Short mmCIF file of C-alpha atoms in Angstrom, two decimals:
data_model
loop_
_atom_site.label_atom_id
_atom_site.label_comp_id
_atom_site.label_asym_id
_atom_site.label_seq_id
_atom_site.Cartn_x
_atom_site.Cartn_y
_atom_site.Cartn_z
CA UNK H 295 18.23 23.62 -56.78
CA UNK H 296 20.76 25.90 -56.07
CA UNK H 297 20.31 28.72 -53.19
CA UNK H 298 19.61 32.23 -55.08
CA UNK H 299 22.39 34.84 -54.06
CA UNK H 300 20.85 38.09 -53.49
CA UNK H 301 22.93 41.62 -53.16
CA UNK H 302 22.49 43.44 -50.12
CA UNK H 303 22.17 47.63 -50.44
CA UNK H 304 22.87 48.83 -46.62
CA UNK H 305 19.15 49.30 -46.47
CA UNK H 306 18.46 45.69 -46.41
CA UNK H 307 21.34 44.40 -44.31
CA UNK H 308 20.83 46.75 -41.82
CA UNK H 309 16.93 45.54 -42.26
CA UNK H 310 17.86 42.24 -41.98
CA UNK H 311 19.83 43.70 -37.85
CA UNK H 312 16.61 45.33 -37.20
CA UNK H 313 14.63 41.99 -38.17
CA UNK H 314 16.59 40.29 -35.90
CA UNK H 315 17.08 41.88 -33.67
CA UNK H 316 13.03 41.43 -33.04
CA UNK H 317 13.75 37.78 -33.41
CA UNK H 318 16.33 38.11 -30.63
CA UNK H 319 18.29 36.48 -32.82
CA UNK H 320 21.93 38.83 -31.46
CA UNK H 321 24.61 36.94 -33.24
CA UNK H 322 22.75 37.40 -36.81
CA UNK H 323 22.78 41.33 -35.90
CA UNK H 324 26.20 41.39 -35.26
CA UNK H 325 26.52 39.68 -38.83
CA UNK H 326 25.20 42.06 -40.39
CA UNK H 327 26.46 44.44 -39.08
CA UNK H 328 29.29 43.85 -39.02
CA UNK H 329 29.35 43.42 -42.70
CA UNK H 330 27.84 47.51 -42.63
CA UNK H 331 30.85 48.18 -40.70
CA UNK H 332 33.13 46.85 -43.58
CA UNK H 333 31.19 47.62 -46.31
CA UNK H 334 31.08 51.12 -45.17
CA UNK H 335 35.15 51.87 -43.76
CA UNK H 336 34.15 52.06 -40.64
CA UNK H 337 31.19 54.02 -41.21
CA UNK H 338 27.85 53.85 -39.49
CA UNK H 339 25.31 55.46 -39.07
CA UNK H 340 23.80 55.85 -35.51
CA UNK H 341 21.25 52.90 -36.07
CA UNK H 342 23.53 50.33 -36.92
CA UNK H 343 25.88 51.55 -33.96
CA UNK H 344 22.45 51.40 -31.84
CA UNK H 345 22.08 48.21 -32.51
CA UNK H 346 25.67 47.14 -32.40
CA UNK H 347 25.85 48.03 -29.51
CA UNK H 348 23.04 46.39 -27.98
CA UNK H 349 23.14 43.20 -29.69
CA UNK H 350 26.34 42.32 -28.17
CA UNK H 351 24.86 43.46 -24.65
CA UNK H 352 22.50 40.75 -24.93
CA UNK H 353 25.49 38.40 -26.02
CA UNK H 354 27.20 39.66 -23.30
CA UNK H 355 25.14 40.03 -20.67
CA UNK H 356 23.04 36.17 -20.86
CA UNK H 357 26.97 34.46 -20.55
CA UNK H 358 27.55 35.94 -17.51
CA UNK H 359 24.47 35.53 -16.08
CA UNK H 360 24.64 31.71 -17.03
CA UNK H 361 27.99 32.43 -15.12
CA UNK H 362 26.98 33.21 -12.30
CA UNK H 363 23.83 31.06 -11.74
CA UNK H 364 26.00 28.26 -12.31
CA UNK H 365 29.00 29.51 -9.42
CA UNK H 366 25.67 29.82 -6.93
CA UNK H 367 24.00 26.83 -6.86
CA UNK H 368 27.72 25.72 -6.67
CA UNK H 369 28.06 27.37 -3.77
CA UNK H 370 25.38 26.17 -2.35
CA UNK H 371 26.14 23.24 -2.36
CA UNK H 372 24.62 19.61 -1.26
CA UNK H 373 26.39 18.34 -4.52
CA UNK H 374 28.21 15.40 -4.96
CA UNK H 375 31.68 16.11 -6.51
CA UNK H 376 30.84 14.73 -9.47
CA UNK H 377 27.77 16.85 -10.16
CA UNK H 378 30.54 19.89 -8.73
CA UNK H 379 32.83 18.50 -11.54
CA UNK H 380 30.37 18.87 -13.90
CA UNK H 381 29.37 22.55 -13.68
CA UNK H 382 32.50 23.57 -13.01
CA UNK H 383 32.92 22.25 -17.07
CA UNK H 384 29.83 23.96 -17.67
CA UNK H 385 31.09 27.45 -15.92
CA UNK H 386 34.26 27.00 -18.45
CA UNK H 387 32.57 26.41 -22.11
CA UNK H 388 30.32 30.11 -21.15
CA UNK H 389 33.85 31.16 -20.18
CA UNK H 390 35.27 31.04 -23.06
CA UNK H 391 31.81 31.96 -25.10
CA UNK H 392 32.40 35.17 -23.24
CA UNK H 393 35.75 35.70 -24.00
CA UNK H 394 35.65 35.26 -27.52
CA UNK H 395 32.51 37.71 -27.78
CA UNK H 396 34.58 40.36 -25.81
CA UNK H 397 37.10 40.06 -27.37
CA UNK H 398 35.04 40.05 -31.30
CA UNK H 399 34.13 43.44 -29.65
CA UNK H 400 36.93 44.39 -28.89
CA UNK H 401 39.44 43.60 -31.84
CA UNK H 402 35.54 45.87 -34.79
CA UNK H 403 37.14 48.52 -32.15
CA UNK H 404 40.16 48.47 -32.52
CA UNK H 405 40.29 47.45 -35.80
CA UNK H 406 37.16 49.43 -38.65
CA UNK H 407 35.74 51.10 -35.67
CA UNK H 408 37.58 53.94 -33.61
CA UNK H 409 40.42 53.97 -36.12
CA UNK H 410 37.53 56.18 -38.28
CA UNK H 411 35.02 57.61 -35.61
CA UNK H 412 34.01 61.77 -35.82
CA UNK H 413 35.53 63.20 -32.72
CA UNK H 414 33.44 63.89 -30.12
CA UNK H 415 30.74 61.95 -28.92
CA UNK H 416 31.63 58.86 -32.15
CA UNK H 417 35.10 58.38 -30.57
CA UNK H 418 33.28 58.62 -27.20
CA UNK H 419 31.00 56.02 -27.73
CA UNK H 420 33.66 53.25 -28.77
CA UNK H 421 36.32 53.89 -26.44
CA UNK H 422 33.73 53.32 -23.80
CA UNK H 423 33.02 49.60 -25.45
CA UNK H 424 36.08 48.99 -25.81
CA UNK H 425 36.10 49.59 -21.99
CA UNK H 426 33.47 47.98 -20.97
CA UNK H 427 34.46 44.69 -22.54
CA UNK H 428 37.77 45.04 -21.15
CA UNK H 429 36.10 45.05 -17.74
CA UNK H 430 34.19 42.00 -18.43
CA UNK H 431 37.06 40.02 -20.18
CA UNK H 432 38.87 41.37 -16.67
CA UNK H 433 35.79 40.45 -14.52
CA UNK H 434 35.25 36.41 -15.35
CA UNK H 435 40.05 36.28 -15.84
CA UNK H 436 42.43 35.15 -13.84
CA UNK H 437 45.61 36.36 -12.87
CA UNK H 438 47.73 37.34 -15.45
CA UNK H 439 45.06 37.33 -17.53
CA UNK H 440 42.98 39.11 -15.07
CA UNK H 441 45.25 41.68 -14.97
CA UNK H 442 45.86 42.53 -19.30
CA UNK H 443 42.16 42.19 -19.36
CA UNK H 444 42.15 45.32 -17.04
CA UNK H 445 44.93 47.46 -17.95
CA UNK H 446 43.63 47.83 -21.38
CA UNK H 447 39.62 48.54 -19.76
CA UNK H 448 41.29 51.04 -17.77
CA UNK H 449 43.29 52.63 -20.67
CA UNK H 450 40.64 53.32 -22.94
CA UNK H 451 37.92 54.35 -19.84
CA UNK H 452 40.66 57.01 -19.36
CA UNK H 453 41.16 58.25 -22.66
CA UNK H 454 37.48 58.39 -23.37
CA UNK H 455 36.46 60.52 -20.74
CA UNK H 456 39.80 62.63 -21.39
CA UNK H 457 38.00 63.02 -24.81
CA UNK H 458 34.73 62.97 -23.31
CA UNK H 459 35.18 66.18 -20.73
CA UNK H 460 36.79 68.73 -24.31
CA UNK H 461 34.12 67.49 -26.19
CA UNK H 462 30.76 66.84 -25.04
CA UNK H 463 28.38 68.09 -22.07
CA UNK H 464 28.11 66.78 -18.84
CA UNK H 465 24.51 66.24 -18.98
CA UNK H 466 25.14 64.48 -22.88
CA UNK H 467 23.72 60.72 -22.19
CA UNK H 468 27.21 58.94 -23.66
CA UNK H 469 29.31 61.05 -21.10
CA UNK H 470 26.98 60.49 -18.46
CA UNK H 471 26.83 56.16 -19.42
CA UNK H 472 29.67 56.51 -19.85
CA UNK H 473 31.39 57.88 -16.30
CA UNK H 474 29.10 54.95 -14.77
CA UNK H 475 30.53 52.63 -16.58
CA UNK H 476 34.06 53.94 -15.35
CA UNK H 477 32.93 53.75 -11.78
CA UNK H 478 31.56 50.22 -11.64
CA UNK H 479 35.48 49.07 -13.33
CA UNK H 480 36.54 51.67 -9.90
CA UNK H 481 34.12 48.98 -8.15
CA UNK H 482 34.16 45.95 -9.34
CA UNK H 483 37.19 45.53 -10.03
CA UNK H 484 39.94 47.52 -8.68
CA UNK H 485 37.48 47.19 -5.43
CA UNK H 486 37.82 51.08 -4.41
CA UNK H 487 34.78 52.33 -3.76
CA UNK H 488 36.25 54.85 -2.49
CA UNK H 489 37.42 56.28 -6.13
CA UNK H 490 33.58 55.10 -8.06
CA UNK H 491 32.66 57.65 -5.64
CA UNK H 492 34.34 60.19 -5.85
CA UNK H 493 34.31 59.99 -9.50
CA UNK H 494 29.99 59.08 -9.63
CA UNK H 495 29.64 62.23 -7.90
CA UNK H 496 32.34 64.03 -10.31
CA UNK H 497 29.88 63.33 -13.37
CA UNK H 498 26.69 63.16 -11.23
CA UNK H 499 27.53 66.62 -9.72
CA UNK H 500 28.74 68.85 -12.64
CA UNK H 501 25.81 67.23 -15.05
CA UNK H 502 23.22 68.18 -12.00
CA UNK H 503 24.79 72.00 -11.75
CA UNK H 504 23.67 72.74 -15.90
CA UNK H 505 20.75 71.32 -14.99
CA UNK H 506 19.70 73.29 -12.41
CA UNK H 507 20.56 76.69 -14.16
CA UNK H 508 19.02 75.60 -17.43
CA UNK H 509 16.88 73.50 -16.41
CA UNK H 510 15.78 70.04 -19.07
CA UNK H 511 14.06 72.47 -21.81
CA UNK H 512 18.10 72.65 -22.18
CA UNK H 513 18.32 68.91 -23.75
CA UNK H 514 17.92 68.07 -26.89
CA UNK H 515 14.10 66.17 -26.61
CA UNK H 516 15.20 62.57 -27.00
CA UNK H 517 18.37 62.87 -24.92
CA UNK H 518 16.04 64.10 -21.47
CA UNK H 519 14.56 60.51 -20.62
CA UNK H 520 18.71 58.96 -20.79
CA UNK H 521 20.16 61.86 -19.18
CA UNK H 522 17.91 61.93 -15.78
CA UNK H 523 17.45 57.31 -16.23
CA UNK H 524 21.75 57.03 -16.26
CA UNK H 525 21.47 60.30 -13.11
CA UNK H 526 19.81 58.24 -11.22
CA UNK H 527 21.99 55.83 -11.83
CA UNK H 528 24.85 57.43 -10.48
CA UNK H 529 22.71 58.20 -7.54
CA UNK H 530 22.16 55.20 -6.33
CA UNK H 531 24.99 53.59 -6.91
CA UNK H 532 27.03 56.27 -4.95
CA UNK H 533 24.37 56.04 -1.63
CA UNK H 534 25.11 52.61 -1.76
CA UNK H 535 29.14 52.04 -2.68
CA UNK H 536 29.55 54.83 -0.22
CA UNK H 537 28.32 52.27 2.42
CA UNK H 538 31.43 50.54 1.67
CA UNK H 539 33.57 53.08 2.94
CA UNK H 540 32.26 55.47 5.27
#
């Protein structure tokens, strides 16, 4: 019996994406949301956008963690040269898969999502994602590829941050999340804990100033938890990084 062809509506695809997310089938989530983006000319709802972001995050986090686990095992020593060679082969396989996933993200951002995003939070969100995945590429690339990915990550972060400063409140979680990841870029890719601390402190102080004068009641109810969580992460990173240059 030949399979029955079913025409899927937008709600059908969103439902399937949510089911795939619950089943931890993150590539299936990506595929459904990418189809939605194509059908809707790059316009995604907040729910669709968040599902896409979480799916890509899980896909790449698993790969990054896998590579680091094998790298740690390799560095522990006590392995034969043959075993070391096999571990390096596996690390290269993981790196290649990670590169494909990251390039898939930035291609989607550039071709379908950023060009049609609304000014403000949506534009910042997608540009931040672009910066994040170029940063991951820079982490696992070597030589000229590392330099190119690092430069593209910096460009995306700079544009997003400049746009965020003029369109989003200092307490907005998307603006704070961008500041956090941009600071991580300066620390991890540029090897500059001082610049990372400066950026993190600027974002932290601006948000705290608002909260000191207005309190959390001034924040939308659905953002309070995210805002406070990111502020804590900024604070923790500042303390950690400050010890590296003071």
